[in-house]
Short mmCIF file of C-alpha atoms in Angstrom, two decimals:
data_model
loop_
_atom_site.label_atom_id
_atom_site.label_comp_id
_atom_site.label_asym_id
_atom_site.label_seq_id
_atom_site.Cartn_x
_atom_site.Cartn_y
_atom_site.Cartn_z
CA UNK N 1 96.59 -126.87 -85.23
CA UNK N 2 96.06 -129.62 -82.36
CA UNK N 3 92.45 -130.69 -82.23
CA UNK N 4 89.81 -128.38 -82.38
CA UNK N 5 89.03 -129.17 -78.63
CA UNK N 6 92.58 -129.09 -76.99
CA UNK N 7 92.18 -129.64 -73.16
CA UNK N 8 93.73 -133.19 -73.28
CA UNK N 9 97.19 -131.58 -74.52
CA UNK N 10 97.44 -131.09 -70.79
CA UNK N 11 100.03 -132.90 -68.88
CA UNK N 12 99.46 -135.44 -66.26
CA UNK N 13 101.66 -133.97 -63.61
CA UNK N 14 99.97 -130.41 -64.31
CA UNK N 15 96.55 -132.17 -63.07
CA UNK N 16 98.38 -133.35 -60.28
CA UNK N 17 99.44 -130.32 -59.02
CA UNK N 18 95.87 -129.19 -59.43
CA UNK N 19 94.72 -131.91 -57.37
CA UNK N 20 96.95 -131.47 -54.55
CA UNK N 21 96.24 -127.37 -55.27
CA UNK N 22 92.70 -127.81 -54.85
CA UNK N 23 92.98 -130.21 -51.66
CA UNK N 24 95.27 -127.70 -49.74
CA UNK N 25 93.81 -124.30 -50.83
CA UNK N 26 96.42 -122.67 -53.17
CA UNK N 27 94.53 -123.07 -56.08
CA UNK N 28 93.71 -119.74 -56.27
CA UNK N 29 96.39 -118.00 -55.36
CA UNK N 30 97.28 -115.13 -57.51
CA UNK N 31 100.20 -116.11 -59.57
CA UNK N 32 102.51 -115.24 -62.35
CA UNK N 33 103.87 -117.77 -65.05
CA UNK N 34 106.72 -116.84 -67.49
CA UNK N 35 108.16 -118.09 -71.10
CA UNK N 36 111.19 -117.22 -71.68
CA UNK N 37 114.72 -119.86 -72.66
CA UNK N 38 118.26 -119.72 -71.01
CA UNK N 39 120.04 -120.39 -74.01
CA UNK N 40 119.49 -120.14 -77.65
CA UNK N 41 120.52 -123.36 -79.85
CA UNK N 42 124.22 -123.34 -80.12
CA UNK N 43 125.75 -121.10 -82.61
CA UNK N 44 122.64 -118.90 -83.14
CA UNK N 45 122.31 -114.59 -82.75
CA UNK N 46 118.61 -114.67 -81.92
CA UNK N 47 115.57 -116.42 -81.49
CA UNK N 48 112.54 -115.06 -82.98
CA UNK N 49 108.73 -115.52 -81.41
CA UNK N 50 106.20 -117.05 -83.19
CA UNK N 51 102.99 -118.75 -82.30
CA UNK N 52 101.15 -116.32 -79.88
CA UNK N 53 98.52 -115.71 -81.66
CA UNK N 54 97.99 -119.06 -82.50
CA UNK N 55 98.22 -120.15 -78.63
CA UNK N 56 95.40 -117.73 -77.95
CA UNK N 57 92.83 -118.94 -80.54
CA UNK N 58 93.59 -122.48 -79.11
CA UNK N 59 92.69 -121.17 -75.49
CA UNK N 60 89.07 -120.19 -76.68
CA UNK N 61 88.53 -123.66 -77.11
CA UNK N 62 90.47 -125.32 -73.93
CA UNK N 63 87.69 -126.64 -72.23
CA UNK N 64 87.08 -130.20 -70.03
CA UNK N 65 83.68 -131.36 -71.85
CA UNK N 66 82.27 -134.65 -70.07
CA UNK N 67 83.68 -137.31 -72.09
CA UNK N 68 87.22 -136.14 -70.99
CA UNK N 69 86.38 -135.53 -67.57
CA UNK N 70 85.31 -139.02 -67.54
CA UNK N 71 87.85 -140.33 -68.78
CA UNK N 72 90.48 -138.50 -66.50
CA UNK N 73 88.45 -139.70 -63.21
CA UNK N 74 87.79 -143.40 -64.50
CA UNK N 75 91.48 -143.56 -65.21
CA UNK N 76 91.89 -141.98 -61.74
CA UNK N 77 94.14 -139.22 -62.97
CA UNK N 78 92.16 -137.06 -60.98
CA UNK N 79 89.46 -137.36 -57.89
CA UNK N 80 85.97 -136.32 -57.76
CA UNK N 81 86.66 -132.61 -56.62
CA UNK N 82 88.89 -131.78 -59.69
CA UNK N 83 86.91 -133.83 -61.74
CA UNK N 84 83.65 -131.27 -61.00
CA UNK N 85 86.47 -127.84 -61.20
CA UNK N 86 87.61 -129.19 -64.17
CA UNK N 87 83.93 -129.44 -65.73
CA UNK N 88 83.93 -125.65 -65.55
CA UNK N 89 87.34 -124.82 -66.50
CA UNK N 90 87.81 -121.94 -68.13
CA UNK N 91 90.68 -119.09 -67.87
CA UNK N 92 90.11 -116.23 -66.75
CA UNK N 93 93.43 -114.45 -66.37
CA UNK N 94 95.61 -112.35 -68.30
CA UNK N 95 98.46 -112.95 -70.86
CA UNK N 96 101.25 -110.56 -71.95
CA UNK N 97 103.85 -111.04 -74.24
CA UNK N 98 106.11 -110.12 -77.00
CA UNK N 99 104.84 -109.83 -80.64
CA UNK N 100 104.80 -112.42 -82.85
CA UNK N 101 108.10 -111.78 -85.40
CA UNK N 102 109.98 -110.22 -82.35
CA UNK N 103 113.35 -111.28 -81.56
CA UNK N 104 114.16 -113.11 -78.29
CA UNK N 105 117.84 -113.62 -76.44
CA UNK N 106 118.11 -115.61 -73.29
CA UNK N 107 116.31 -114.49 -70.30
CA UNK N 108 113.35 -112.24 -72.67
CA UNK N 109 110.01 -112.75 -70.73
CA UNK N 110 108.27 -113.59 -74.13
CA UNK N 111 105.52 -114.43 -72.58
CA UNK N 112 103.74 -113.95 -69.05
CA UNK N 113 100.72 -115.61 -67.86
CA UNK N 114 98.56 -114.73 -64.77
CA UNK N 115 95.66 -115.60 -63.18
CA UNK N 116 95.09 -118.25 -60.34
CA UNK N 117 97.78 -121.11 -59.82
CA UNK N 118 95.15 -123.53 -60.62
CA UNK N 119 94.24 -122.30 -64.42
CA UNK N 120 97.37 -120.60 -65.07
CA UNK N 121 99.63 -124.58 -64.43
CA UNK N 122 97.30 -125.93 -66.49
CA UNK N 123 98.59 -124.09 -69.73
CA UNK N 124 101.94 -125.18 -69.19
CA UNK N 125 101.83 -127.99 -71.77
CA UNK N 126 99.60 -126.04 -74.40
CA UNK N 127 102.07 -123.18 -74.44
CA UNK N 128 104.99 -124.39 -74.93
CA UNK N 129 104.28 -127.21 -77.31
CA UNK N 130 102.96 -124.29 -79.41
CA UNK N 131 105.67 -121.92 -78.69
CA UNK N 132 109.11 -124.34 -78.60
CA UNK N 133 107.68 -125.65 -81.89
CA UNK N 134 106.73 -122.66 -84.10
CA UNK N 135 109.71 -120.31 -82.65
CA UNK N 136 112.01 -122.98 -83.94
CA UNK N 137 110.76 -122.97 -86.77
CA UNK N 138 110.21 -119.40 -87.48
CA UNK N 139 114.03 -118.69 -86.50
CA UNK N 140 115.28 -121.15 -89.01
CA UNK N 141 113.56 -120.09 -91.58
CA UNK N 142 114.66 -116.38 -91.04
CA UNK N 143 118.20 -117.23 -91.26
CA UNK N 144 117.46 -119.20 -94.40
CA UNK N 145 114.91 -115.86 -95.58
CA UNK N 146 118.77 -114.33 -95.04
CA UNK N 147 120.74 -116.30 -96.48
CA UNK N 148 118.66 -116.11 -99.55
CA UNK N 149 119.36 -112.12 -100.08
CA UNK N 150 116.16 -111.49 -101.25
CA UNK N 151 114.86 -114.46 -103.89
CA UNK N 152 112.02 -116.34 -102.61
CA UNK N 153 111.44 -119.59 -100.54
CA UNK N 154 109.00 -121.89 -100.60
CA UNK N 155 107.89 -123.83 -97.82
CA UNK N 156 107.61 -127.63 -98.66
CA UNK N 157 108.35 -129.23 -95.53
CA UNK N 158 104.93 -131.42 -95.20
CA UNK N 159 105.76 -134.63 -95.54
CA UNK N 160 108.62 -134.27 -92.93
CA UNK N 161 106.07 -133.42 -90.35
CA UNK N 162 103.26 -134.54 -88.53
CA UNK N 163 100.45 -133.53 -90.47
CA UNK N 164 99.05 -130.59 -87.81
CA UNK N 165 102.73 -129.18 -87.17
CA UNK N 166 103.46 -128.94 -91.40
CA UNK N 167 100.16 -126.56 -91.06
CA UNK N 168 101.87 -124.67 -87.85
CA UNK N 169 105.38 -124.71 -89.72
CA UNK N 170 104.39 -123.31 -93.09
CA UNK N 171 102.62 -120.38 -91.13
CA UNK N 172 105.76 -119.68 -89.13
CA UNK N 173 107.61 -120.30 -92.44
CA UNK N 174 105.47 -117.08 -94.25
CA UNK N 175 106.14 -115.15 -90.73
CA UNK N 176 109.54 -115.12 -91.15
CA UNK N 177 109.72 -113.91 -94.63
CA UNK N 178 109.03 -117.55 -96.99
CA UNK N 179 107.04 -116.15 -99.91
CA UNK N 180 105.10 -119.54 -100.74
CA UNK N 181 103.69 -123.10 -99.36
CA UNK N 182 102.88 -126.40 -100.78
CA UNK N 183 101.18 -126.63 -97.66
CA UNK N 184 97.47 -126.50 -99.15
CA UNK N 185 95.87 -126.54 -95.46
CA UNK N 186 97.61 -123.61 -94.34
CA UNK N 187 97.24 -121.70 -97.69
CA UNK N 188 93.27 -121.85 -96.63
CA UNK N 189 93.93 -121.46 -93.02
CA UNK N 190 96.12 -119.06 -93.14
CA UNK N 191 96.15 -116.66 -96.65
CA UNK N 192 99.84 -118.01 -97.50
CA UNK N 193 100.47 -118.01 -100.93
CA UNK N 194 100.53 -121.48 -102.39
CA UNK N 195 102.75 -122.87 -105.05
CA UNK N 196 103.87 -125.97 -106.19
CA UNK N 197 104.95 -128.55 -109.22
CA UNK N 198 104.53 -132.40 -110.51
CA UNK N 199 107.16 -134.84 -108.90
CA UNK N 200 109.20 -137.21 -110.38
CA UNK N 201 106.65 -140.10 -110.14
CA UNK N 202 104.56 -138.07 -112.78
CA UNK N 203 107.47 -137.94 -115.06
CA UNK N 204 108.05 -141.92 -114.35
CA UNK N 205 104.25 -142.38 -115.23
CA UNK N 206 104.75 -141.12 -119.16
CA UNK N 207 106.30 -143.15 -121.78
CA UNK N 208 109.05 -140.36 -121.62
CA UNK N 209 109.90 -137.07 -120.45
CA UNK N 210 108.29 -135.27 -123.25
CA UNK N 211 105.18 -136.89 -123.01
CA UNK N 212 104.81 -135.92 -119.20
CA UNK N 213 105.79 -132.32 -119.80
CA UNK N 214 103.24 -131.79 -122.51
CA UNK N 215 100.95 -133.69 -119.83
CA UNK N 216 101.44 -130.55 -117.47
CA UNK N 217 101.54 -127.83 -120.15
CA UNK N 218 98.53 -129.20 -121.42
CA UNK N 219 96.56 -128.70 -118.07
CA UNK N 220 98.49 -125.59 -116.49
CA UNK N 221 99.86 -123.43 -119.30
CA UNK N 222 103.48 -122.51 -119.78
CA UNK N 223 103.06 -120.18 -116.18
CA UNK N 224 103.88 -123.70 -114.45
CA UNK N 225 107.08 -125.25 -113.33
CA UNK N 226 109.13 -128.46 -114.94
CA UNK N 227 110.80 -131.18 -113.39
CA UNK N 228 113.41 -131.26 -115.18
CA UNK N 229 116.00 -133.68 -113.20
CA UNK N 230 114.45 -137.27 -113.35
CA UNK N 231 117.05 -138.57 -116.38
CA UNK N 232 119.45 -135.95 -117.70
CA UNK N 233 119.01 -132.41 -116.45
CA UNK N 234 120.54 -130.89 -119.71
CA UNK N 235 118.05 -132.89 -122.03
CA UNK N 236 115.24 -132.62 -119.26
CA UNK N 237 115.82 -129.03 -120.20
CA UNK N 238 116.26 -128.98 -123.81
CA UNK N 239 112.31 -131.30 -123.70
CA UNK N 240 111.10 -128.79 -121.68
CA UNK N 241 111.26 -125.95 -124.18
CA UNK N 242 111.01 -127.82 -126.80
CA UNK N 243 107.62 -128.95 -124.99
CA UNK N 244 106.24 -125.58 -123.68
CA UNK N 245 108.57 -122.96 -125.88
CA UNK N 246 110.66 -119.83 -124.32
CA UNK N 247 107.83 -118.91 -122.13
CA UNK N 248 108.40 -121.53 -119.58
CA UNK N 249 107.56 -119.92 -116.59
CA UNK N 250 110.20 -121.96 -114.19
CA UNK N 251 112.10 -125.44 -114.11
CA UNK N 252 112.88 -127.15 -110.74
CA UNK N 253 116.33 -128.87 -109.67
CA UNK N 254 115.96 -131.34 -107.33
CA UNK N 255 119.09 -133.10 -107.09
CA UNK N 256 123.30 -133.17 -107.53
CA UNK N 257 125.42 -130.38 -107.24
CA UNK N 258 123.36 -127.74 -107.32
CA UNK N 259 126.00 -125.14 -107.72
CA UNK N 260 127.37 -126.46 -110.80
CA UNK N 261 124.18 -127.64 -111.99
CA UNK N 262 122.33 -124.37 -111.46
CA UNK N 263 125.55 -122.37 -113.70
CA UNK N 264 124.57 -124.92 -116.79
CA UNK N 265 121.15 -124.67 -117.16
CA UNK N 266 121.49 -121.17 -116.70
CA UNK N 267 123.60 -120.84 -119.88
CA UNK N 268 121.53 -123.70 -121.28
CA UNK N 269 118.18 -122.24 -121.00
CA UNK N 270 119.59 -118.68 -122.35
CA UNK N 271 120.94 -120.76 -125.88
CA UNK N 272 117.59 -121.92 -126.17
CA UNK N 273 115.83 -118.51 -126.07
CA UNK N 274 114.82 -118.69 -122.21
CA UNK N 275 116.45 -116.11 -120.66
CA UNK N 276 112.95 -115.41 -118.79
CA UNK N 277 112.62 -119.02 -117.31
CA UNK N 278 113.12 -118.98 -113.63
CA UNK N 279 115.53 -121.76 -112.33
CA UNK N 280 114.26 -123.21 -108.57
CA UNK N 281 116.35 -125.54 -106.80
CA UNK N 282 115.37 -127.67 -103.96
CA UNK N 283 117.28 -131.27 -102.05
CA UNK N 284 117.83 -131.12 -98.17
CA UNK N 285 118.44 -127.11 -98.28
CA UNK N 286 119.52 -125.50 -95.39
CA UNK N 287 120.31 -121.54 -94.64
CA UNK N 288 124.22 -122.95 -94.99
CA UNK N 289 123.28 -124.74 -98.45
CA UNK N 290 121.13 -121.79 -99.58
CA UNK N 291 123.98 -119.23 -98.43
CA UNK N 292 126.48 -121.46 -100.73
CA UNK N 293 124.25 -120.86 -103.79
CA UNK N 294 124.42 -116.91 -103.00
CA UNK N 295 126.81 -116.11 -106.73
CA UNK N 296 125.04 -119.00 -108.90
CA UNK N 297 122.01 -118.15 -110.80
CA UNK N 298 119.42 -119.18 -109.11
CA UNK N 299 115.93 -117.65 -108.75
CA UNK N 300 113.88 -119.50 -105.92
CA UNK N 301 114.96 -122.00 -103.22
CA UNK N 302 112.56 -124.73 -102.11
CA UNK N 303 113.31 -125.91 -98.66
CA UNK N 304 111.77 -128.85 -96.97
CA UNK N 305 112.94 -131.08 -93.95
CA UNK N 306 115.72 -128.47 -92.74
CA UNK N 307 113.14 -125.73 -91.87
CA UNK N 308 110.13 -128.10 -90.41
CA UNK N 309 113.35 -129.16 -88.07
CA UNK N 310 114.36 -125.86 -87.23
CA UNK N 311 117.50 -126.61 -88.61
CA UNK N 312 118.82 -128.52 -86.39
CA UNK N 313 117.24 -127.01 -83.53
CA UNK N 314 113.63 -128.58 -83.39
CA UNK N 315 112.38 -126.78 -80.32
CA UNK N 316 113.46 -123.23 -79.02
CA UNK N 317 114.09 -124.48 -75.30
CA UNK N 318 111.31 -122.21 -73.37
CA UNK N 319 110.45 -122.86 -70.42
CA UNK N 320 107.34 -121.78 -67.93
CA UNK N 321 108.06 -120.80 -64.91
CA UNK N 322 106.58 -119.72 -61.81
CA UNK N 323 107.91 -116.03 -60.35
CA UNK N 324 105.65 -114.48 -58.39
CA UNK N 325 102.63 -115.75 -55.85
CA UNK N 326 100.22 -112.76 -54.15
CA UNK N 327 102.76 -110.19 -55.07
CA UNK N 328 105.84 -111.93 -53.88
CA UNK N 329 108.56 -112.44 -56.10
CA UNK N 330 109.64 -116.41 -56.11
CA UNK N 331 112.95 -117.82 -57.33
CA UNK N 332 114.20 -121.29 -58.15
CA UNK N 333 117.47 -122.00 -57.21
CA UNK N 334 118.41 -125.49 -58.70
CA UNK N 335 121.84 -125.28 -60.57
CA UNK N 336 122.11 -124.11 -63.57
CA UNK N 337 118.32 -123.71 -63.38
CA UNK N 338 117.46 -120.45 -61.36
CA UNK N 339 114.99 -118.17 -61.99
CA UNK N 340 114.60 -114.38 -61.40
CA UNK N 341 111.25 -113.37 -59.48
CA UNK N 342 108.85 -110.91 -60.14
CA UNK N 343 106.73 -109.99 -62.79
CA UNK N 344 108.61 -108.50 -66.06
CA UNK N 345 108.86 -105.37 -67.75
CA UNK N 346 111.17 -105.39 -70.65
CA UNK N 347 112.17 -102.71 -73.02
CA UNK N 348 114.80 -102.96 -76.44
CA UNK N 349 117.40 -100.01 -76.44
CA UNK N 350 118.37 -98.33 -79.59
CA UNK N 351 120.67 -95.88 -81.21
CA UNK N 352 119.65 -92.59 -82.64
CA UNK N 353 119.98 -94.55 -85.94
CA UNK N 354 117.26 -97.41 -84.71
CA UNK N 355 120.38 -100.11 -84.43
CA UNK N 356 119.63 -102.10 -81.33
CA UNK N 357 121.95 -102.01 -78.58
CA UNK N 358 120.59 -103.93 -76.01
CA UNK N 359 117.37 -105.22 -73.88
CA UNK N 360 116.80 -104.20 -70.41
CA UNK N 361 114.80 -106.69 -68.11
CA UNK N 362 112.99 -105.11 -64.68
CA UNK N 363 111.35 -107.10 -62.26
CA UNK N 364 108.74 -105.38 -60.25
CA UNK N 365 108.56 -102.47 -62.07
CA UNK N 366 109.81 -100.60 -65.34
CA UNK N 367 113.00 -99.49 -66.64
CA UNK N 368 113.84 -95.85 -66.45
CA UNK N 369 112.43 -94.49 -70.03
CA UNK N 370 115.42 -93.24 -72.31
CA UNK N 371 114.93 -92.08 -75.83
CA UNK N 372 114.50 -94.60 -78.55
CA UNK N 373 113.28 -97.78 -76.04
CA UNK N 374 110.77 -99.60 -77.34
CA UNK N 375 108.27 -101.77 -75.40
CA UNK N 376 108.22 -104.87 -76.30
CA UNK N 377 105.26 -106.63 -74.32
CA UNK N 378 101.94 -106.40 -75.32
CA UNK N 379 98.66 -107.65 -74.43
CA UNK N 380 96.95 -110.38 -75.60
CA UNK N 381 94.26 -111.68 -73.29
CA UNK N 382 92.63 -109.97 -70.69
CA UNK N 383 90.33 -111.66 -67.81
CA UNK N 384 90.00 -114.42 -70.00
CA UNK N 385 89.17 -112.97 -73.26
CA UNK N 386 91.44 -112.17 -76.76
CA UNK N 387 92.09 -108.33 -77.22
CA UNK N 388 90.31 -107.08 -80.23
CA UNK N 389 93.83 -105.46 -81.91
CA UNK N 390 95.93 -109.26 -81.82
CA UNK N 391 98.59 -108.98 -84.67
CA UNK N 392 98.10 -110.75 -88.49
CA UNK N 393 100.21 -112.84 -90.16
CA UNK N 394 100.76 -110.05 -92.53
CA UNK N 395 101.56 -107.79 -89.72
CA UNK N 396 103.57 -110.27 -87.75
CA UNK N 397 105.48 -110.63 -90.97
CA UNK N 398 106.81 -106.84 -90.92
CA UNK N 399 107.07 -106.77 -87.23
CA UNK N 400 109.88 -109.37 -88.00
CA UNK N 401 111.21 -107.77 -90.78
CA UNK N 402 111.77 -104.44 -89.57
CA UNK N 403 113.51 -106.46 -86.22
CA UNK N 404 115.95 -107.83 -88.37
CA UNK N 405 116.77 -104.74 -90.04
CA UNK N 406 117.26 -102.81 -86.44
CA UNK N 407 120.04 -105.81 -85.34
CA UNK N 408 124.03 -105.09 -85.73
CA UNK N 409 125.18 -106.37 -89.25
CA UNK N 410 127.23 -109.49 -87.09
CA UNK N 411 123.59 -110.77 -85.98
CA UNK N 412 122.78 -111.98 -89.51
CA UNK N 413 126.05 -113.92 -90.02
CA UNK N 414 125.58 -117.60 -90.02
CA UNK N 415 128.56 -118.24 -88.25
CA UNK N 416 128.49 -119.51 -84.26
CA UNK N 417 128.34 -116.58 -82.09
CA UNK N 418 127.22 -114.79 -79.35
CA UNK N 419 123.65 -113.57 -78.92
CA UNK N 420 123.28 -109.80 -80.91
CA UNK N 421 121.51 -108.46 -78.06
CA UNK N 422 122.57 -108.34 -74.39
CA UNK N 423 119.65 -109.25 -72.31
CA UNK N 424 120.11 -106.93 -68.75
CA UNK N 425 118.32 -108.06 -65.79
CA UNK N 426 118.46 -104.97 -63.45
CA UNK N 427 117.66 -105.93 -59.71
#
């Protein structure tokens, strides 16, 4: 999603520390790095991880060539020792972590990176741009994938992105449960269903609103969607069957109330024999605006700027941490700010019934097995290189939708409220 070659996403202050790392000789000391947030966005149940996988196939390309190592010692960002260590960069440690569509409360170790001090602080950046942004946006757009009781979303959030993160928010979009893109890029990237219809400007460029809908018809067939809102909405729809009969596969609301709006053309497009044509709304749609529309007649939601956002909540608030150097657990103690040491073994608890009850954290070790735990770290590179087994989008898809299933009932409600699952840190 960044550039094909993305060493440069690193941070200055990272190559500091490598500097000063280097000059001293902790570079390579053995260390342990950890994602994981101290408090979801206000008023939310859950967080839900997205981006691993994407992370990883950005580390087989994070590499110094010479032009940027140039440039970072003619700058003087850093000297002529960590210029030449940086020439042969490459990582060669492990990393661990949750899957992609798992849920996360405060405190999960979603992540854990290890390796030498030196390679391991230089992901910093790189991680959690990738992480903070797509686990935002994946946890938005499963409480809007809720709030939508089954009909389908489509992602169209493109133009209120920067171009690369549209193409890393439609994919985290489809992970958590959006059945479509306008997103072309990530349709080809990624194998996400692509769907879309003319704008208003189209409409505008016709001597009327017939003439533009026989425009489309004419190219696509009647298995296309109509604008239908640029003038009047009720004649909008009365021209589009006229234009392309009862088959009309859709029409799209874009605008006004979309409660009323959606009840009339409902009973509007039935009168004129199209009790088949789908009705998709879009306009600023958010999972509160898409929960409102739960008793009108609506078939597909189309939501934009609110899930590119995350709702509200544009980045997920991880953090990457330092716990453990040569086997010794370390802690931060700032307020507000602390850390628990030691490498992380975490496990989610459930009932007979598969409802989750809780998460149980152990540093240094593992929890005491029970029946019905479930492990929820897995591995995803090791001494440097991607496992062979790393999760699909298709996979990562289910993994998420089976999560949400196994959550209490109250985790699903939009409404402010605690975090579902109690996150234990056992000493």
């Amino acid at each position: 999603m960044h550039s094909s070659h993305p060493a440069l996403l690193t941070d200055h202050y990272e190559l500091t520390m490598v500097s000063a790392a280097l000059r001293d000789g902790t570079a390579d000391r053995r260390c342990v790095f950890e994602v994981f947030t101290r408090r979801l966005p206000t008023g939310r149940r859950y967080g839900v991880v997205a981006g691993t996988t994407r992370l990883v196939e950005l580390l087989r390309d994070f590499r110094f060539d010479e032009a940027e190592v140039a440039f970072l010692r003619d700058t003087g960002v850093v000297d002529e020792p960590t210029a030449r260590w940086l020439a042969d960069y490459r990582f060669t440690g492990d990393i661990t972590g949750y899957a992609e569509g798992e849920l996360y409360f405060p405190n999960s170790p979603i992540l854990t990176v290890s390796g030498t001090f030196a390679e391991c602080v230089l992901l910093e950046t790189l991680t959690l741009s990738v992480l903070n942004h797509d686990s935002a946006v994946a946890a938005a757009a499963a409480r809007m994938v809720t709030a939508a009781r089954g009909r389908t979303l489509i992602e169209m959030g493109a133009r209120r992105a920067q171009e690369a993160a549209a193409v890393a928010a439609a994919r985290a979009a489809y992970l958590a449960g959006f059945g479509f893109t306008s997103n072309l890029a990530a349709g080809r990237r990624y194998g996400i269903p692509t769907a879309g219809t003319a704008a208003h400007a189209f409409t505008l460029l016709h001597d009327d609103e017939p003439a533009a809908f026989a425009s489309q018809v004419a190219a696509l067939g009647r298995d296309t969607t109509l604008l239908v809102d640029t003038y009047d909405i009720a004649q909008g729809i009365r021209n589009a069957i006229a234009v392309a009969g009862p088959e009309l596969r859709a029409v799209r609301i874009d605008s006004g109330d979309l409660s009323v709006l959606a009840g009339h053309s409902r009973e509007l497009l039935d009168s004129l024999g199209a009790t088949e044509t789908k009705i998709i709304v879009s306009g600023d749609l958010d999972e509160y605006a898409i929960a409102a529309l739960a008793a009108e007649p609506v078939d597909m939601y189309g939501a934009g700027t609110a899930v590119v956002t995350g709702s509200g909540a544009p980045t997920a608030g991880l953090v990457y941490k330092l716990v453990e150097v040569d086997g010794r657990p370390v802690v931060k103690r700032s307020e507000h700010k602390a850390t628990v040491g030691g490498r992380k073994t975490a496990v989610r608890r459930h009932k007979p019934s598969g409802t989750a009850t809780e998460e149980i954290v152990v540093p240094q070790g593992a929890p005491e097995p029970r029946p019905h735990d479930r492990a929820l770290q897995r591995p995803y590179v090791v001494n440097g290189e991607p496992v062979d087994d790393l999760p699909t989008l298709a996979e990562s898809r289910e993994h998420l939708r089976q999560c949400l299933i196994s959550i209490p009932w109250e985790g699903l409600k939009l409404s402010a409220g605690d975090p579902t699952i109690p996150v234990i840190v056992q000493a």
